[in-house]
PDB file of C-alpha atoms in Angstrom:
ATOM      1  CA  UNK A   1      43.937  75.225 162.731  1.00  0.00           C
ATOM      2  CA  UNK A   2      43.022  76.153 159.271  1.00  0.00           C
ATOM      3  CA  UNK A   3      40.569  73.564 157.948  1.00  0.00           C
ATOM      4  CA  UNK A   4      41.466  74.310 154.311  1.00  0.00           C
ATOM      5  CA  UNK A   5      45.110  73.694 154.865  1.00  0.00           C
ATOM      6  CA  UNK A   6      44.341  70.387 156.779  1.00  0.00           C
ATOM      7  CA  UNK A   7      42.197  69.265 153.837  1.00  0.00           C
ATOM      8  CA  UNK A   8      44.849  70.344 151.294  1.00  0.00           C
ATOM      9  CA  UNK A   9      47.536  68.431 153.034  1.00  0.00           C
ATOM     10  CA  UNK A  10      45.362  65.373 153.337  1.00  0.00           C
ATOM     11  CA  UNK A  11      44.253  65.378 149.722  1.00  0.00           C
ATOM     12  CA  UNK A  12      47.802  66.079 148.452  1.00  0.00           C
ATOM     13  CA  UNK A  13      49.050  63.102 150.568  1.00  0.00           C
ATOM     14  CA  UNK A  14      46.347  60.807 149.204  1.00  0.00           C
ATOM     15  CA  UNK A  15      47.305  61.926 145.645  1.00  0.00           C
ATOM     16  CA  UNK A  16      50.946  61.166 146.305  1.00  0.00           C
ATOM     17  CA  UNK A  17      50.005  57.769 147.783  1.00  0.00           C
ATOM     18  CA  UNK A  18      47.901  56.898 144.659  1.00  0.00           C
ATOM     19  CA  UNK A  19      50.674  58.180 142.309  1.00  0.00           C
ATOM     20  CA  UNK A  20      53.429  56.152 144.061  1.00  0.00           C
ATOM     21  CA  UNK A  21      51.082  53.177 144.501  1.00  0.00           C
ATOM     22  CA  UNK A  22      50.494  53.134 140.755  1.00  0.00           C
ATOM     23  CA  UNK A  23      54.250  53.229 140.197  1.00  0.00           C
ATOM     24  CA  UNK A  24      54.663  50.222 142.485  1.00  0.00           C
ATOM     25  CA  UNK A  25      51.927  48.430 140.662  1.00  0.00           C
ATOM     26  CA  UNK A  26      53.849  49.106 137.425  1.00  0.00           C
ATOM     27  CA  UNK A  27      57.016  47.693 139.134  1.00  0.00           C
ATOM     28  CA  UNK A  28      58.805  51.034 139.133  1.00  0.00           C
ATOM     29  CA  UNK A  29      61.000  52.732 141.810  1.00  0.00           C
ATOM     30  CA  UNK A  30      60.560  56.259 142.967  1.00  0.00           C
ATOM     31  CA  UNK A  31      61.687  58.677 140.293  1.00  0.00           C
ATOM     32  CA  UNK A  32      62.609  62.397 140.292  1.00  0.00           C
ATOM     33  CA  UNK A  33      58.945  63.357 139.657  1.00  0.00           C
ATOM     34  CA  UNK A  34      57.823  61.515 142.713  1.00  0.00           C
ATOM     35  CA  UNK A  35      60.432  63.388 144.732  1.00  0.00           C
ATOM     36  CA  UNK A  36      59.028  66.653 143.431  1.00  0.00           C
ATOM     37  CA  UNK A  37      55.583  65.462 144.582  1.00  0.00           C
ATOM     38  CA  UNK A  38      57.043  64.647 147.946  1.00  0.00           C
ATOM     39  CA  UNK A  39      58.511  68.115 148.227  1.00  0.00           C
ATOM     40  CA  UNK A  40      55.162  69.726 147.508  1.00  0.00           C
ATOM     41  CA  UNK A  41      53.374  67.670 150.139  1.00  0.00           C
ATOM     42  CA  UNK A  42      56.288  68.350 152.577  1.00  0.00           C
ATOM     43  CA  UNK A  43      55.970  72.089 151.916  1.00  0.00           C
ATOM     44  CA  UNK A  44      52.236  71.929 152.778  1.00  0.00           C
ATOM     45  CA  UNK A  45      52.979  69.972 155.939  1.00  0.00           C
ATOM     46  CA  UNK A  46      55.638  72.641 156.802  1.00  0.00           C
ATOM     47  CA  UNK A  47      53.105  75.380 156.221  1.00  0.00           C
ATOM     48  CA  UNK A  48      50.716  73.530 158.571  1.00  0.00           C
ATOM     49  CA  UNK A  49      53.524  73.270 161.202  1.00  0.00           C
ATOM     50  CA  UNK A  50      54.129  77.040 161.042  1.00  0.00           C
ATOM     51  CA  UNK A  51      50.410  77.775 161.200  1.00  0.00           C
ATOM     52  CA  UNK A  52      50.046  75.499 164.214  1.00  0.00           C
ATOM     53  CA  UNK A  53      52.956  77.168 165.968  1.00  0.00           C
ATOM     54  CA  UNK A  54      51.635  80.667 165.240  1.00  0.00           C
ATOM     55  CA  UNK A  55      48.083  79.908 166.280  1.00  0.00           C
ATOM     56  CA  UNK A  56      49.290  78.389 169.654  1.00  0.00           C
ATOM     57  CA  UNK A  57      51.646  81.333 170.179  1.00  0.00           C
ATOM     58  CA  UNK A  58      48.597  83.678 169.746  1.00  0.00           C
ATOM     59  CA  UNK A  59      46.865  81.904 172.587  1.00  0.00           C
ATOM     60  CA  UNK A  60      44.672  79.464 170.734  1.00  0.00           C
ATOM     61  CA  UNK A  61      44.667  75.911 172.292  1.00  0.00           C
ATOM     62  CA  UNK A  62      43.922  72.507 170.904  1.00  0.00           C
ATOM     63  CA  UNK A  63      41.053  70.708 172.737  1.00  0.00           C
ATOM     64  CA  UNK A  64      43.087  67.555 173.536  1.00  0.00           C
ATOM     65  CA  UNK A  65      46.238  69.182 174.855  1.00  0.00           C
ATOM     66  CA  UNK A  66      49.409  70.869 173.543  1.00  0.00           C
ATOM     67  CA  UNK A  67      51.810  67.963 173.904  1.00  0.00           C
ATOM     68  CA  UNK A  68      49.825  65.529 171.773  1.00  0.00           C
ATOM     69  CA  UNK A  69      49.013  68.198 169.267  1.00  0.00           C
ATOM     70  CA  UNK A  70      52.699  69.093 168.675  1.00  0.00           C
ATOM     71  CA  UNK A  71      53.614  65.426 168.644  1.00  0.00           C
ATOM     72  CA  UNK A  72      51.240  64.784 165.820  1.00  0.00           C
ATOM     73  CA  UNK A  73      52.080  68.021 164.068  1.00  0.00           C
ATOM     74  CA  UNK A  74      55.788  67.216 164.035  1.00  0.00           C
ATOM     75  CA  UNK A  75      55.094  63.555 163.061  1.00  0.00           C
ATOM     76  CA  UNK A  76      52.925  64.808 160.106  1.00  0.00           C
ATOM     77  CA  UNK A  77      55.694  67.080 159.006  1.00  0.00           C
ATOM     78  CA  UNK A  78      58.286  64.191 159.046  1.00  0.00           C
ATOM     79  CA  UNK A  79      56.161  61.368 157.605  1.00  0.00           C
ATOM     80  CA  UNK A  80      56.810  61.980 153.918  1.00  0.00           C
ATOM     81  CA  UNK A  81      60.420  63.027 154.120  1.00  0.00           C
ATOM     82  CA  UNK A  82      61.204  59.955 156.168  1.00  0.00           C
ATOM     83  CA  UNK A  83      59.483  57.705 153.660  1.00  0.00           C
ATOM     84  CA  UNK A  84      61.316  59.533 150.789  1.00  0.00           C
ATOM     85  CA  UNK A  85      64.641  58.962 152.547  1.00  0.00           C
ATOM     86  CA  UNK A  86      63.880  55.251 152.959  1.00  0.00           C
ATOM     87  CA  UNK A  87      62.847  54.954 149.241  1.00  0.00           C
ATOM     88  CA  UNK A  88      66.321  56.200 148.308  1.00  0.00           C
ATOM     89  CA  UNK A  89      67.806  53.050 149.860  1.00  0.00           C
ATOM     90  CA  UNK A  90      65.372  50.774 148.155  1.00  0.00           C
ATOM     91  CA  UNK A  91      65.538  51.488 144.425  1.00  0.00           C
ATOM     92  CA  UNK A  92      62.897  48.906 143.485  1.00  0.00           C
ATOM     93  CA  UNK A  93      59.077  48.954 143.570  1.00  0.00           C
ATOM     94  CA  UNK A  94      59.281  48.681 147.281  1.00  0.00           C
ATOM     95  CA  UNK A  95      60.616  52.213 147.456  1.00  0.00           C
ATOM     96  CA  UNK A  96      57.420  53.408 145.799  1.00  0.00           C
ATOM     97  CA  UNK A  97      55.358  51.346 148.249  1.00  0.00           C
ATOM     98  CA  UNK A  98      57.210  52.933 151.125  1.00  0.00           C
ATOM     99  CA  UNK A  99      56.420  56.451 149.901  1.00  0.00           C
ATOM    100  CA  UNK A 100      52.804  55.468 149.275  1.00  0.00           C
ATOM    101  CA  UNK A 101      52.558  54.059 152.865  1.00  0.00           C
ATOM    102  CA  UNK A 102      54.121  57.206 154.290  1.00  0.00           C
ATOM    103  CA  UNK A 103      51.675  59.381 152.401  1.00  0.00           C
ATOM    104  CA  UNK A 104      48.713  57.372 153.760  1.00  0.00           C
ATOM    105  CA  UNK A 105      50.125  57.781 157.205  1.00  0.00           C
ATOM    106  CA  UNK A 106      50.251  61.517 156.636  1.00  0.00           C
ATOM    107  CA  UNK A 107      46.631  61.529 155.561  1.00  0.00           C
ATOM    108  CA  UNK A 108      45.558  59.655 158.724  1.00  0.00           C
ATOM    109  CA  UNK A 109      47.621  62.002 160.882  1.00  0.00           C
ATOM    110  CA  UNK A 110      45.733  64.935 159.223  1.00  0.00           C
ATOM    111  CA  UNK A 111      42.426  63.444 160.340  1.00  0.00           C
ATOM    112  CA  UNK A 112      43.752  62.953 163.809  1.00  0.00           C
ATOM    113  CA  UNK A 113      45.145  66.582 163.913  1.00  0.00           C
ATOM    114  CA  UNK A 114      41.757  67.828 162.905  1.00  0.00           C
ATOM    115  CA  UNK A 115      40.185  65.844 165.833  1.00  0.00           C
ATOM    116  CA  UNK A 116      42.919  66.959 168.358  1.00  0.00           C
ATOM    117  CA  UNK A 117      42.276  70.615 167.559  1.00  0.00           C
ATOM    118  CA  UNK A 118      38.605  70.166 168.294  1.00  0.00           C
ATOM    119  CA  UNK A 119      36.737  70.754 165.080  1.00  0.00           C
TER     120      UNK A 119
END
């Protein structure tokens, strides 16, 4: 996997978590700007998904197995969109907390993906 992309996704996810966590602290729900931030993080995760598929199609293999690698890769791609969808149903500060938690989950998944790939 591309280390720079993994770091970029993780840092962007932590930035989104801090931003939405601050909104929750201020007792604010997710707003349009938060959804734009979620879209940016999701696009980075989509790019990582594509890179992972291309690299495995070229013959490169993760150290800990293909099944677990793709499970984590797909989970990383879906973490923030799922949290964003849930935040739409909860238009209070807890919607912002949900997105912040989803972004932290994504950052943890990035660390695990790095480990699975074998770097």
